[in-house]
Amino acid sequence: MSNSSTQTASASDDLQVDDGGAEERRLHMQAYNLWTSLNDGGSLPSSKELLTHPDCTFADNSVIIELDDELLGAVTSIGANLPSSSAKLPLSVEKVPRRSLVSRLTDHILEPVANRAPVGFEAEFVDEREMDISYRTIALPCSSDGVLIDAVVGVISFKSNGPAAITEEDEELSSPIRKKASAGKAKKPLSLTEKVKEKIIDLSNSGDLINQILSYHPKEKREQRREEIMNYKDKLKECMAIDGAIAVALFDYESGMPIATEQGGGKSLDLEVAAAGNTNVLRAKYATMKELGIDEPIEDILITLGTQIHMIRPASSESGQGLIVYLALDKAKSNLGMARMKLRQIEKGLEV
C-alpha cells in the first residue's frame, strides 16, 4: 500500500479493534432499516430523529456532517467508538485529516445527496499512524424538513489489521530526499466541489451525475426541488383516490430509486423493492422490443395477480421523461379501464 507524502494531522485517540465482520454488517443493516422505516413516503428523517430513535444502536459509531445552502459541510458530531471523537467540533470537511477514518466518509458525502438514498462502501487504507485499517461505512441522507437534505449521517465500523507493510516504493517515497522535496509550499487544497467532481469522474465517468450533484448547490434550486417533491406528493394523492388503490410510487428509471410514495391504511407494500423490481421489468421489456425491432413507446405494463393488479406507466410528457408511476390496485375493488384512464390523466402533469 502506498503512503501519503503529506500528513495534515495526527489523531490522539487509540483505534478500537472490531473483530466481527458479521457484527459490522448487522450494524449497517440496522442503520439502513431504521432510516428506511423513518423515510415515510419519501419524507427523509432528520439526523436527530435517526440517532435519538429508541431502535438506534449505532449512535456511538456515527458521524454527523451538516450541509449549508451551498452544500459545504462541517462535521458536528463523532461517535464515542470512533477515532477523533474528542476532536474540536464543528470541523470543516476541508480540514478533516486526509488519512483519518472520518475522511473516508467525507470523501463520499455528496453521493447520498445526489441519490437521495443511502450509499454504502468499504475498503482498506493506511492511516496517519501507518496502520492498515479495514472499514465499512453507510452514508444516510437526512433532512430537518423531510425534503431538503441538510445533513449526512455516516455509520462507520472498522478494524485495525496491524502495521502496514512497507514496500520498496513506499520506502523510496519516505526517503529524506523525498521528504525534503515535499516539505516545500503545499499545494492549494481542492475545494469540496472540485473534490467531488474529481471523485465522481473517477468512480463513474458520468457528467450527468456530476450535474445532478451540483444542481443542488444554489438555494433557489433547493427551493425548486422542494416544490417539485410537493407536486409529486399531490399527484400521488390523486392516484390514491382511484378506486381500489393500495399503494403508489413515483420512481426514477435510471436509478430505480423511489422519489415519492403513498400507501393506504390497509395492505402494505415495500415500495423501494417494488421500484427497483419494476425498473428491471421495464428494462427487460425495452431490451426485448429492441431485439424484435419494435421502436414504439411503452404506454403501460399490467401485471394481474390473484387479488391485485399492478400498473407500471412511464411518464409520456416531454417534461416528465425518466419518471415512472407504479400503482397497485385491489382487484376486487377497482375498475381497470377507469384506473388506466385516471392514471393517464395524472401522469401527464408530472414534470422533472
JSON list of N, CA and C in Angstrom, two decimals, residues 29 58 129 145 211 320:
[
{"chain": "A", "resi": 29, "resn": "MET", "atom": "N", "xyz": [-26.87, -2.82, 8.62]},
{"chain": "A", "resi": 29, "resn": "MET", "atom": "CA", "xyz": [-28.23, -3.20, 8.23]},
{"chain": "A", "resi": 29, "resn": "MET", "atom": "C", "xyz": [-29.25, -2.56, 9.16]},
{"chain": "A", "resi": 58, "resn": "PHE", "atom": "N", "xyz": [-26.56, 2.48, 16.82]},
{"chain": "A", "resi": 58, "resn": "PHE", "atom": "CA", "xyz": [-25.31, 2.81, 16.13]},
{"chain": "A", "resi": 58, "resn": "PHE", "atom": "C", "xyz": [-24.82, 4.23, 16.38]},
{"chain": "A", "resi": 129, "resn": "ARG", "atom": "N", "xyz": [-1.02, 6.80, 11.31]},
{"chain": "A", "resi": 129, "resn": "ARG", "atom": "CA", "xyz": [-0.11, 6.06, 12.18]},
{"chain": "A", "resi": 129, "resn": "ARG", "atom": "C", "xyz": [0.58, 4.92, 11.44]},
{"chain": "A", "resi": 145, "resn": "ASP", "atom": "N", "xyz": [-36.58, 19.10, 7.35]},
{"chain": "A", "resi": 145, "resn": "ASP", "atom": "CA", "xyz": [-37.96, 19.35, 6.94]},
{"chain": "A", "resi": 145, "resn": "ASP", "atom": "C", "xyz": [-38.53, 18.23, 6.07]},
{"chain": "A", "resi": 211, "resn": "ASN", "atom": "N", "xyz": [-23.59, 16.77, -12.72]},
{"chain": "A", "resi": 211, "resn": "ASN", "atom": "CA", "xyz": [-24.57, 17.85, -12.87]},
{"chain": "A", "resi": 211, "resn": "ASN", "atom": "C", "xyz": [-25.70, 17.69, -11.87]},
{"chain": "A", "resi": 320, "resn": "GLY", "atom": "N", "xyz": [-41.62, 15.06, -18.35]},
{"chain": "A", "resi": 320, "resn": "GLY", "atom": "CA", "xyz": [-41.60, 14.01, -17.34]},
{"chain": "A", "resi": 320, "resn": "GLY", "atom": "C", "xyz": [-40.74, 12.82, -17.71]}
]
